[in-house]
Amino acid sequence: MAGEGGGAEKSKRILVTGGSGLVGRAIAKVVSEGEGREDEDWIFLSSRDADLTSAEQTRAVFEKHRPTHVIHLAAMVGGLFRNMKYNLDFWRNNVHINDNVLHCAHELGVQKVVSCLSTCIFPDKTTYPIDETMIHNGPPHSSNFGYSYAKRMIDVQNRAYFQQYDCKFTAVIPTNVFGPHDNFNMEDGHVLPGLIHKAYLAKKEGSSLTVWGSGKPRRQFIYSLDLARLFLWVLREYQEVEPIILSVGEEDEVSIRDAAESIVEAMALKGELVYDGTKSDGQFKKTASNKKLREYLPQFKFTPFKQAVKETCDWFVTNYDTARK
Ligand SMILES: NC(=O)c1ccc[n+]([C@@H]2O[C@H](COP(=O)([O-])OP(=O)(O)OC[C@H]3O[C@@H](n4cnc5c(N)ncnc54)[C@H](OP(=O)(O)O)[C@@H]3O)[C@@H](O)[C@H]2O)c1
C-alpha cells in the first residue's frame, strides 16, 4: 500500500495511516487528481504495512518513512451493531493505535498531526446542534461507549502534547462518511453502505428492501471526497489544536427513510421499502453545527446528497466483486 512519490526529496512527507480505508482512499484520489502539491510526498499505509496496535511496528513504520506531517485515520471502525457487540475491543484497539501514532509523531518531530474523531462520540444527553466545545460534557451513547471514549482521548492527548511540548496535533470531527471503498457489509457496516448492498441484492432478486429500525433517525452524511478536500485544507491551513466539525449544514440532515429512498432512486429499484422495527434505531439524531467550518470556509461546496449517493451506488455496482462486503 505504502506508495512513495519518487524523484527528489520533497519538503513535506505526509504519512496517512488508514490509507486503505474509505477516507484514506478518498484522500488518495483527491491528491492524485490535482489537489496534491509539488513539495508534497504522500505515503498511504494499510494494516499490512504496520499493525498500529503494536508500539514496535508503529515505531518501525515511522522510522522508515520519517514523515513531516501525519493524517491519522487508522481505527477499528464499525456500525451500530458491531459497536454494541465489541465495546472492549473498540476501546483497547483504538487507544493503542492512537497512543502509538501520536507518541511516535512526537518522538520523531512530526510538525503536524490531523487525527479523526466522529460526531457519534458526543454526549448522549445534549442540546442540539452539538459543537466542538461539547465533546466531553457527558457520557456517550451506551451502544458505542468503547469507541467513543477512545476517540475522545485523542483530543485529551492533543491538548496535553500542546501543553507540554507545543505540538501542533489537532483533530477533525466528521459526521457519517460514505463513498466508494466503504465497508458494504450488511451486518457490521454503517447504515448507508449496508443499505446500498441490500438494495443491490433486492434488485437482483426482485425482492423488497428491508431497512433496520424505524427509518426515523436523522443523520448528516458527508461524501468521502468532500471530506478528503477538507482534510487537505485542515492539514495545510488550520492552525488550532481544538478540533473542528466537518459536516454539511444542519439543514442538510436527512432521515434514514430519505437516505433509503435516495438509494432506491439511484439503483432504480422497483420493490417496496420495509422497516424492521424490531432492530435498534441507535441515537435518534446527533445534529452537528458546521458554523466553525463555515466561518473559515464560507464558499466550500458540498456535493449534493443525491448525486453523491448515485456516484457511490454506481461505484458499488461496477466494483461489486472486489468491494469490501
Ligand atoms: N466512516 C465513517 O462514517 C466515519 C465517521 C466519522 C469518523 N470516521 C473516522 O474516520 C477514520 C477513517 O475511517 P474509515 O471509514 O475510512 O475506516 P475504514 O474504511 O474501516 O478504514 C480503516 C483503516 O484503518 C486501518 N486499520 C485498522 N486497524 C488497523 C491497525 N490495527 N493497524 C493499522 N491500520 C489499521 C485499515 O487498514 P486495512 O485496510 O489494512 O484493514 C484501514 O485503512 C477513522 O478514524 C474513523 O473513526 C469515520
Tab-separated table of N, CA, C and O in Angstrom, residues 5-116:
chain	number	residue	atom	x	y	z
A	5	GLY	N	6.059	8.796	-3.548
A	5	GLY	CA	6.272	9.574	-4.766
A	5	GLY	C	7.772	9.622	-5.023
A	5	GLY	O	8.505	10.105	-4.166
A	6	GLY	N	8.229	9.123	-6.146
A	6	GLY	CA	9.664	9.025	-6.394
A	6	GLY	C	10.306	10.381	-6.657
A	6	GLY	O	9.730	11.417	-6.351
A	7	GLY	N	11.497	10.397	-7.203
A	7	GLY	CA	12.169	11.637	-7.548
A	7	GLY	C	12.878	12.263	-6.369
A	7	GLY	O	13.156	11.604	-5.380
A	8	ALA	N	13.132	13.572	-6.504
A	8	ALA	CA	13.911	14.287	-5.490
A	8	ALA	C	13.166	14.346	-4.161
A	8	ALA	O	11.946	14.225	-4.109
A	9	GLU	N	13.934	14.532	-3.100
A	9	GLU	CA	13.377	14.660	-1.757
A	9	GLU	C	12.414	15.848	-1.696
A	9	GLU	O	12.759	16.957	-2.095
A	10	LYS	N	11.186	15.613	-1.233
A	10	LYS	CA	10.202	16.695	-1.128
A	10	LYS	C	10.253	17.267	0.282
A	10	LYS	O	10.616	16.575	1.227
A	11	SER	N	9.836	18.538	0.427
A	11	SER	CA	9.953	19.156	1.754
A	11	SER	C	8.896	18.654	2.721
A	11	SER	O	9.070	18.705	3.928
A	12	LYS	N	7.770	18.151	2.205
A	12	LYS	CA	6.737	17.604	3.091
A	12	LYS	C	6.526	16.123	2.801
A	12	LYS	O	6.253	15.757	1.655
A	13	ARG	N	6.650	15.329	3.845
A	13	ARG	CA	6.361	13.895	3.693
A	13	ARG	C	5.134	13.598	4.541
A	13	ARG	O	5.208	13.625	5.773
A	14	ILE	N	4.027	13.336	3.857
A	14	ILE	CA	2.745	13.208	4.562
A	14	ILE	C	2.353	11.737	4.648
A	14	ILE	O	2.093	11.089	3.630
A	15	LEU	N	2.338	11.243	5.859
A	15	LEU	CA	2.004	9.828	6.100
A	15	LEU	C	0.529	9.749	6.467
A	15	LEU	O	0.076	10.439	7.383
A	16	VAL	N	-0.226	8.905	5.752
A	16	VAL	CA	-1.649	8.735	6.048
A	16	VAL	C	-1.851	7.341	6.634
A	16	VAL	O	-1.696	6.342	5.924
A	17	THR	N	-2.160	7.262	7.922
A	17	THR	CA	-2.485	5.959	8.500
A	17	THR	C	-3.923	5.640	8.101
A	17	THR	O	-4.732	6.553	7.917
A	18	GLY	N	-4.247	4.351	7.948
A	18	GLY	CA	-5.601	4.022	7.481
A	18	GLY	C	-5.807	4.440	6.045
A	18	GLY	O	-6.927	4.726	5.620
A	19	GLY	N	-4.720	4.467	5.276
A	19	GLY	CA	-4.776	4.948	3.896
A	19	GLY	C	-5.541	4.033	2.954
A	19	GLY	O	-5.878	4.432	1.840
A	20	SER	N	-5.824	2.796	3.379
A	20	SER	CA	-6.555	1.863	2.518
A	20	SER	C	-8.056	1.872	2.788
A	20	SER	O	-8.797	1.112	2.174
A	21	GLY	N	-8.521	2.708	3.714
A	21	GLY	CA	-9.946	2.715	4.068
A	21	GLY	C	-10.753	3.703	3.238
A	21	GLY	O	-10.250	4.297	2.275
A	22	LEU	N	-11.994	3.856	3.626
A	22	LEU	CA	-12.928	4.749	2.928
A	22	LEU	C	-12.371	6.174	2.812
A	22	LEU	O	-12.316	6.743	1.715
A	23	VAL	N	-11.946	6.745	3.929
A	23	VAL	CA	-11.479	8.136	3.914
A	23	VAL	C	-10.087	8.220	3.282
A	23	VAL	O	-9.807	9.116	2.486
A	24	GLY	N	-9.217	7.265	3.622
A	24	GLY	CA	-7.855	7.271	3.089
A	24	GLY	C	-7.837	7.201	1.572
A	24	GLY	O	-7.089	7.929	0.902
A	25	ARG	N	-8.663	6.359	1.007
A	25	ARG	CA	-8.687	6.231	-0.467
A	25	ARG	C	-9.276	7.473	-1.124
A	25	ARG	O	-8.897	7.824	-2.245
A	26	ALA	N	-10.194	8.122	-0.428
A	26	ALA	CA	-10.747	9.373	-0.973
A	26	ALA	C	-9.653	10.442	-0.987
A	26	ALA	O	-9.525	11.195	-1.964
A	27	ILE	N	-8.842	10.506	0.064
A	27	ILE	CA	-7.743	11.479	0.090
A	27	ILE	C	-6.752	11.159	-1.039
A	27	ILE	O	-6.311	12.051	-1.773
A	28	ALA	N	-6.437	9.873	-1.205
A	28	ALA	CA	-5.502	9.480	-2.269
A	28	ALA	C	-6.026	9.902	-3.637
A	28	ALA	O	-5.277	10.395	-4.487
A	29	LYS	N	-7.318	9.746	-3.849
A	29	LYS	CA	-7.919	10.109	-5.149
A	29	LYS	C	-7.831	11.619	-5.381
A	29	LYS	O	-7.413	12.066	-6.452
A	30	VAL	N	-8.206	12.382	-4.361
A	30	VAL	CA	-8.197	13.841	-4.485
A	30	VAL	C	-6.756	14.348	-4.714
A	30	VAL	O	-6.514	15.223	-5.542
A	31	VAL	N	-5.802	13.748	-3.992
A	31	VAL	CA	-4.389	14.151	-4.147
A	31	VAL	C	-3.902	13.823	-5.554
A	31	VAL	O	-3.271	14.648	-6.218
A	32	SER	N	-4.244	12.620	-6.040
A	32	SER	CA	-3.719	12.205	-7.349
A	32	SER	C	-4.448	12.909	-8.491
A	32	SER	O	-3.955	12.965	-9.605
A	33	GLU	N	-5.640	13.450	-8.206
A	33	GLU	CA	-6.399	14.104	-9.284
A	33	GLU	C	-6.280	15.623	-9.240
A	33	GLU	O	-7.221	16.329	-9.576
A	34	GLY	N	-5.167	16.136	-8.750
A	34	GLY	CA	-4.901	17.560	-8.930
A	34	GLY	C	-4.715	18.384	-7.673
A	34	GLY	O	-4.230	19.503	-7.732
A	35	GLU	N	-5.122	17.833	-6.503
A	35	GLU	CA	-5.009	18.656	-5.286
A	35	GLU	C	-3.680	18.481	-4.560
A	35	GLU	O	-3.385	19.196	-3.609
A	36	GLY	N	-2.883	17.494	-4.989
A	36	GLY	CA	-1.562	17.329	-4.392
A	36	GLY	C	-0.647	18.453	-4.851
A	36	GLY	O	-0.897	19.074	-5.893
A	37	ARG	N	0.399	18.762	-4.058
A	37	ARG	CA	1.296	19.858	-4.442
A	37	ARG	C	2.700	19.336	-4.702
A	37	ARG	O	3.088	18.292	-4.183
A	38	GLU	N	3.454	20.129	-5.463
A	38	GLU	CA	4.815	19.775	-5.879
A	38	GLU	C	5.718	19.355	-4.722
A	38	GLU	O	6.508	18.436	-4.844
A	39	ASP	N	5.593	20.102	-3.602
A	39	ASP	CA	6.524	19.865	-2.492
A	39	ASP	C	6.054	18.751	-1.548
A	39	ASP	O	6.621	18.564	-0.484
A	40	GLU	N	4.990	18.026	-1.946
A	40	GLU	CA	4.429	17.008	-1.044
A	40	GLU	C	4.669	15.588	-1.563
A	40	GLU	O	4.421	15.300	-2.727
A	41	ASP	N	5.099	14.746	-0.650
A	41	ASP	CA	5.254	13.329	-0.931
A	41	ASP	C	4.230	12.603	-0.053
A	41	ASP	O	4.253	12.771	1.169
A	42	TRP	N	3.306	11.878	-0.669
A	42	TRP	CA	2.219	11.244	0.102
A	42	TRP	C	2.483	9.751	0.267
A	42	TRP	O	2.801	9.066	-0.707
A	43	ILE	N	2.315	9.250	1.470
A	43	ILE	CA	2.511	7.827	1.768
A	43	ILE	C	1.237	7.318	2.435
A	43	ILE	O	0.831	7.847	3.475
A	44	PHE	N	0.608	6.325	1.813
A	44	PHE	CA	-0.654	5.802	2.335
A	44	PHE	C	-0.427	4.417	2.932
A	44	PHE	O	-0.006	3.503	2.229
A	45	LEU	N	-0.713	4.263	4.216
A	45	LEU	CA	-0.459	2.988	4.898
A	45	LEU	C	-1.726	2.162	5.042
A	45	LEU	O	-2.811	2.718	5.229
A	46	SER	N	-1.565	0.840	5.029
A	46	SER	CA	-2.654	-0.045	5.441
A	46	SER	C	-2.131	-0.868	6.617
A	46	SER	O	-0.961	-0.752	6.994
A	47	SER	N	-2.989	-1.703	7.169
A	47	SER	CA	-2.547	-2.521	8.309
A	47	SER	C	-1.470	-3.522	7.889
A	47	SER	O	-0.763	-4.077	8.718
A	48	ARG	N	-1.345	-3.751	6.576
A	48	ARG	CA	-0.275	-4.661	6.105
A	48	ARG	C	1.106	-4.032	6.260
A	48	ARG	O	2.097	-4.741	6.392
A	49	ASP	N	1.174	-2.723	6.202
A	49	ASP	CA	2.465	-2.048	6.378
A	49	ASP	C	2.887	-2.062	7.837
A	49	ASP	O	4.079	-2.120	8.140
A	50	ALA	N	1.921	-1.955	8.737
A	50	ALA	CA	2.210	-1.993	10.175
A	50	ALA	C	0.907	-2.174	10.923
A	50	ALA	O	-0.100	-1.547	10.581
A	51	ASP	N	0.929	-3.050	11.934
A	51	ASP	CA	-0.213	-3.133	12.845
A	51	ASP	C	0.016	-2.057	13.906
A	51	ASP	O	0.890	-2.194	14.762
A	52	LEU	N	-0.758	-1.008	13.829
A	52	LEU	CA	-0.508	0.159	14.691
A	52	LEU	C	-0.941	-0.062	16.140
A	52	LEU	O	-0.705	0.798	16.984
A	53	THR	N	-1.542	-1.213	16.437
A	53	THR	CA	-1.772	-1.534	17.860
A	53	THR	C	-0.445	-1.946	18.505
A	53	THR	O	-0.347	-2.024	19.719
A	54	SER	N	0.560	-2.228	17.684
A	54	SER	CA	1.876	-2.616	18.190
A	54	SER	C	2.808	-1.396	18.211
A	54	SER	O	3.023	-0.750	17.177
A	55	ALA	N	3.364	-1.103	19.382
A	55	ALA	CA	4.270	0.047	19.518
A	55	ALA	C	5.506	-0.149	18.643
A	55	ALA	O	5.972	0.797	17.990
A	56	GLU	N	6.018	-1.397	18.576
A	56	GLU	CA	7.240	-1.661	17.802
A	56	GLU	C	6.989	-1.434	16.317
A	56	GLU	O	7.791	-0.802	15.616
A	57	GLN	N	5.869	-1.984	15.822
A	57	GLN	CA	5.580	-1.843	14.386
A	57	GLN	C	5.300	-0.383	14.017
A	57	GLN	O	5.651	0.075	12.929
A	58	THR	N	4.665	0.328	14.929
A	58	THR	CA	4.383	1.746	14.653
A	58	THR	C	5.694	2.519	14.549
A	58	THR	O	5.921	3.287	13.612
A	59	ARG	N	6.564	2.271	15.501
A	59	ARG	CA	7.860	2.952	15.513
A	59	ARG	C	8.634	2.648	14.212
A	59	ARG	O	9.202	3.534	13.577
A	60	ALA	N	8.611	1.357	13.832
A	60	ALA	CA	9.374	0.952	12.637
A	60	ALA	C	8.854	1.655	11.388
A	60	ALA	O	9.639	2.131	10.553
A	61	VAL	N	7.540	1.745	11.251
A	61	VAL	CA	6.996	2.351	10.025
A	61	VAL	C	7.239	3.866	10.030
A	61	VAL	O	7.478	4.467	8.976
A	62	PHE	N	7.219	4.478	11.201
A	62	PHE	CA	7.531	5.911	11.275
A	62	PHE	C	9.018	6.149	10.958
A	62	PHE	O	9.362	7.107	10.278
A	63	GLU	N	9.876	5.270	11.455
A	63	GLU	CA	11.311	5.450	11.176
A	63	GLU	C	11.599	5.220	9.698
A	63	GLU	O	12.461	5.869	9.104
A	64	LYS	N	10.856	4.301	9.102
A	64	LYS	CA	11.062	4.022	7.679
A	64	LYS	C	10.707	5.249	6.825
A	64	LYS	O	11.451	5.610	5.910
A	65	HIS	N	9.589	5.885	7.123
A	65	HIS	CA	9.106	6.966	6.240
A	65	HIS	C	9.467	8.363	6.719
A	65	HIS	O	9.369	9.316	5.947
A	66	ARG	N	9.828	8.502	7.996
A	66	ARG	CA	10.229	9.814	8.542
A	66	ARG	C	9.289	10.946	8.106
A	66	ARG	O	9.719	11.920	7.451
A	67	PRO	N	7.996	10.857	8.433
A	67	PRO	CA	7.062	11.883	7.956
A	67	PRO	C	7.279	13.239	8.624
A	67	PRO	O	7.744	13.310	9.766
A	68	THR	N	6.933	14.300	7.888
A	68	THR	CA	6.894	15.643	8.498
A	68	THR	C	5.470	15.954	8.950
A	68	THR	O	5.258	16.794	9.807
A	69	HIS	N	4.488	15.299	8.304
A	69	HIS	CA	3.074	15.512	8.614
A	69	HIS	C	2.367	14.150	8.644
A	69	HIS	O	2.761	13.246	7.891
A	70	VAL	N	1.332	14.059	9.475
A	70	VAL	CA	0.575	12.800	9.556
A	70	VAL	C	-0.918	13.091	9.507
A	70	VAL	O	-1.402	14.002	10.198
A	71	ILE	N	-1.621	12.357	8.649
A	71	ILE	CA	-3.085	12.314	8.755
A	71	ILE	C	-3.397	10.947	9.349
A	71	ILE	O	-3.075	9.911	8.751
A	72	HIS	N	-3.975	10.970	10.543
A	72	HIS	CA	-4.172	9.712	11.274
A	72	HIS	C	-5.634	9.271	11.191
A	72	HIS	O	-6.502	9.815	11.862
A	73	LEU	N	-5.856	8.264	10.319
A	73	LEU	CA	-7.213	7.752	10.102
A	73	LEU	C	-7.403	6.349	10.660
A	73	LEU	O	-8.528	5.921	10.887
A	74	ALA	N	-6.301	5.606	10.830
A	74	ALA	CA	-6.429	4.185	11.181
A	74	ALA	C	-7.222	4.024	12.472
A	74	ALA	O	-6.971	4.710	13.459
A	75	ALA	N	-8.180	3.137	12.428
A	75	ALA	CA	-9.008	2.885	13.611
A	75	ALA	C	-9.783	1.606	13.397
A	75	ALA	O	-10.010	1.187	12.261
A	76	MET	N	-10.188	1.003	14.506
A	76	MET	CA	-11.189	-0.057	14.409
A	76	MET	C	-12.526	0.673	14.303
A	76	MET	O	-12.892	1.459	15.178
A	77	VAL	N	-13.205	0.460	13.164
A	77	VAL	CA	-14.415	1.220	12.839
A	77	VAL	C	-15.547	0.237	12.565
A	77	VAL	O	-15.316	-0.838	12.017
A	78	GLY	N	-16.766	0.609	12.915
A	78	GLY	CA	-17.887	-0.275	12.590
A	78	GLY	C	-19.198	0.441	12.770
A	78	GLY	O	-19.239	1.556	13.286
A	79	GLY	N	-20.267	-0.188	12.339
A	79	GLY	CA	-21.592	0.394	12.511
A	79	GLY	C	-22.133	0.071	13.896
A	79	GLY	O	-21.467	-0.534	14.733
A	80	LEU	N	-23.367	0.481	14.090
A	80	LEU	CA	-24.035	0.355	15.391
A	80	LEU	C	-23.954	-1.065	15.960
A	80	LEU	O	-23.622	-1.272	17.128
A	81	PHE	N	-24.232	-2.067	15.115
A	81	PHE	CA	-24.399	-3.412	15.645
A	81	PHE	C	-23.063	-4.040	16.037
A	81	PHE	O	-22.964	-4.753	17.025
A	82	ARG	N	-22.018	-3.718	15.287
A	82	ARG	CA	-20.686	-4.220	15.631
A	82	ARG	C	-20.191	-3.511	16.895
A	82	ARG	O	-19.600	-4.122	17.786
A	83	ASN	N	-20.447	-2.229	16.987
A	83	ASN	CA	-20.050	-1.470	18.177
A	83	ASN	C	-20.688	-2.040	19.436
A	83	ASN	O	-20.045	-2.166	20.470
A	84	MET	N	-21.972	-2.375	19.349
A	84	MET	CA	-22.687	-2.856	20.543
A	84	MET	C	-22.099	-4.173	21.046
A	84	MET	O	-22.080	-4.435	22.228
A	85	LYS	N	-21.594	-4.977	20.099
A	85	LYS	CA	-21.064	-6.300	20.476
A	85	LYS	C	-19.663	-6.228	21.046
A	85	LYS	O	-19.278	-7.059	21.865
A	86	TYR	N	-18.845	-5.293	20.586
A	86	TYR	CA	-17.412	-5.356	20.888
A	86	TYR	C	-16.865	-4.076	21.524
A	86	TYR	O	-15.827	-3.564	21.105
A	87	ASN	N	-17.555	-3.545	22.522
A	87	ASN	CA	-17.089	-2.283	23.123
A	87	ASN	C	-15.665	-2.374	23.663
A	87	ASN	O	-14.885	-1.431	23.541
A	88	LEU	N	-15.326	-3.510	24.252
A	88	LEU	CA	-13.972	-3.641	24.812
A	88	LEU	C	-12.907	-3.597	23.707
A	88	LEU	O	-11.890	-2.897	23.836
A	89	ASP	N	-13.150	-4.330	22.635
A	89	ASP	CA	-12.175	-4.346	21.530
A	89	ASP	C	-12.035	-2.958	20.906
A	89	ASP	O	-10.927	-2.537	20.571
A	90	PHE	N	-13.150	-2.263	20.738
A	90	PHE	CA	-13.093	-0.908	20.161
A	90	PHE	C	-12.259	0.015	21.053
A	90	PHE	O	-11.452	0.797	20.576
A	91	TRP	N	-12.478	-0.105	22.363
A	91	TRP	CA	-11.717	0.735	23.300
A	91	TRP	C	-10.227	0.421	23.215
A	91	TRP	O	-9.404	1.294	22.959
A	92	ARG	N	-9.872	-0.858	23.397
A	92	ARG	CA	-8.453	-1.220	23.524
A	92	ARG	C	-7.698	-0.984	22.214
A	92	ARG	O	-6.631	-0.370	22.207
A	93	ASN	N	-8.223	-1.486	21.111
A	93	ASN	CA	-7.502	-1.318	19.839
A	93	ASN	C	-7.300	0.158	19.513
A	93	ASN	O	-6.207	0.573	19.116
A	94	ASN	N	-8.333	0.939	19.697
A	94	ASN	CA	-8.225	2.347	19.299
A	94	ASN	C	-7.328	3.141	20.231
A	94	ASN	O	-6.553	3.989	19.788
A	95	VAL	N	-7.387	2.849	21.526
A	95	VAL	CA	-6.489	3.551	22.459
A	95	VAL	C	-5.031	3.228	22.124
A	95	VAL	O	-4.174	4.115	22.093
A	96	HIS	N	-4.753	1.958	21.835
A	96	HIS	CA	-3.374	1.588	21.499
A	96	HIS	C	-2.919	2.241	20.205
A	96	HIS	O	-1.828	2.800	20.123
A	97	ILE	N	-3.754	2.155	19.179
A	97	ILE	CA	-3.394	2.761	17.883
A	97	ILE	C	-3.112	4.254	18.070
A	97	ILE	O	-2.078	4.772	17.628
A	98	ASN	N	-4.009	4.945	18.746
A	98	ASN	CA	-3.870	6.412	18.867
A	98	ASN	C	-2.640	6.789	19.680
A	98	ASN	O	-1.894	7.705	19.317
A	99	ASP	N	-2.422	6.083	20.782
A	99	ASP	CA	-1.260	6.414	21.615
A	99	ASP	C	0.035	6.129	20.858
A	99	ASP	O	0.972	6.930	20.891
A	100	ASN	N	0.088	5.004	20.147
A	100	ASN	CA	1.303	4.678	19.388
A	100	ASN	C	1.583	5.725	18.313
A	100	ASN	O	2.714	6.195	18.165
A	101	VAL	N	0.548	6.102	17.574
A	101	VAL	CA	0.749	7.053	16.464
A	101	VAL	C	1.135	8.432	17.003
A	101	VAL	O	2.106	9.035	16.544
A	102	LEU	N	0.404	8.921	17.982
A	102	LEU	CA	0.694	10.280	18.478
A	102	LEU	C	2.062	10.326	19.151
A	102	LEU	O	2.817	11.287	18.974
A	103	HIS	N	2.387	9.276	19.891
A	103	HIS	CA	3.669	9.324	20.589
A	103	HIS	C	4.854	9.219	19.627
A	103	HIS	O	5.845	9.935	19.767
A	104	CYS	N	4.727	8.362	18.618
A	104	CYS	CA	5.800	8.286	17.606
A	104	CYS	C	5.920	9.610	16.877
A	104	CYS	O	7.031	10.072	16.594
A	105	ALA	N	4.782	10.218	16.549
A	105	ALA	CA	4.814	11.506	15.849
A	105	ALA	C	5.571	12.521	16.700
A	105	ALA	O	6.403	13.275	16.191
A	106	HIS	N	5.311	12.524	17.977
A	106	HIS	CA	6.015	13.452	18.865
A	106	HIS	C	7.513	13.133	18.910
A	106	HIS	O	8.358	14.019	18.723
A	107	GLU	N	7.827	11.849	19.105
A	107	GLU	CA	9.241	11.478	19.261
A	107	GLU	C	10.057	11.730	17.993
A	107	GLU	O	11.243	12.035	18.069
A	108	LEU	N	9.411	11.588	16.847
A	108	LEU	CA	10.158	11.786	15.603
A	108	LEU	C	10.012	13.207	15.050
A	108	LEU	O	10.385	13.477	13.909
A	109	GLY	N	9.461	14.091	15.834
A	109	GLY	CA	9.434	15.504	15.457
A	109	GLY	C	8.488	15.854	14.325
A	109	GLY	O	8.748	16.791	13.558
A	110	VAL	N	7.377	15.111	14.193
A	110	VAL	CA	6.384	15.430	13.156
A	110	VAL	C	5.809	16.827	13.417
A	110	VAL	O	5.479	17.165	14.552
A	111	GLN	N	5.707	17.642	12.361
A	111	GLN	CA	5.282	19.042	12.543
A	111	GLN	C	3.796	19.184	12.821
A	111	GLN	O	3.354	20.078	13.523
A	112	LYS	N	3.016	18.287	12.220
A	112	LYS	CA	1.567	18.409	12.412
A	112	LYS	C	0.897	17.051	12.258
A	112	LYS	O	1.249	16.286	11.346
A	113	VAL	N	-0.061	16.767	13.145
A	113	VAL	CA	-0.878	15.557	13.019
A	113	VAL	C	-2.344	15.980	12.995
A	113	VAL	O	-2.773	16.785	13.813
A	114	VAL	N	-3.077	15.447	12.014
A	114	VAL	CA	-4.528	15.651	11.994
A	114	VAL	C	-5.177	14.285	12.210
A	114	VAL	O	-5.076	13.400	11.360
A	115	SER	N	-5.802	14.100	13.362
A	115	SER	CA	-6.486	12.836	13.656
A	115	SER	C	-7.973	12.979	13.375
A	115	SER	O	-8.454	14.066	13.066
A	116	CYS	N	-8.678	11.871	13.533
A	116	CYS	CA	-10.075	11.851	13.135
A	116	CYS	C	-10.970	11.391	14.276
A	116	CYS	O	-10.867	10.244	14.720
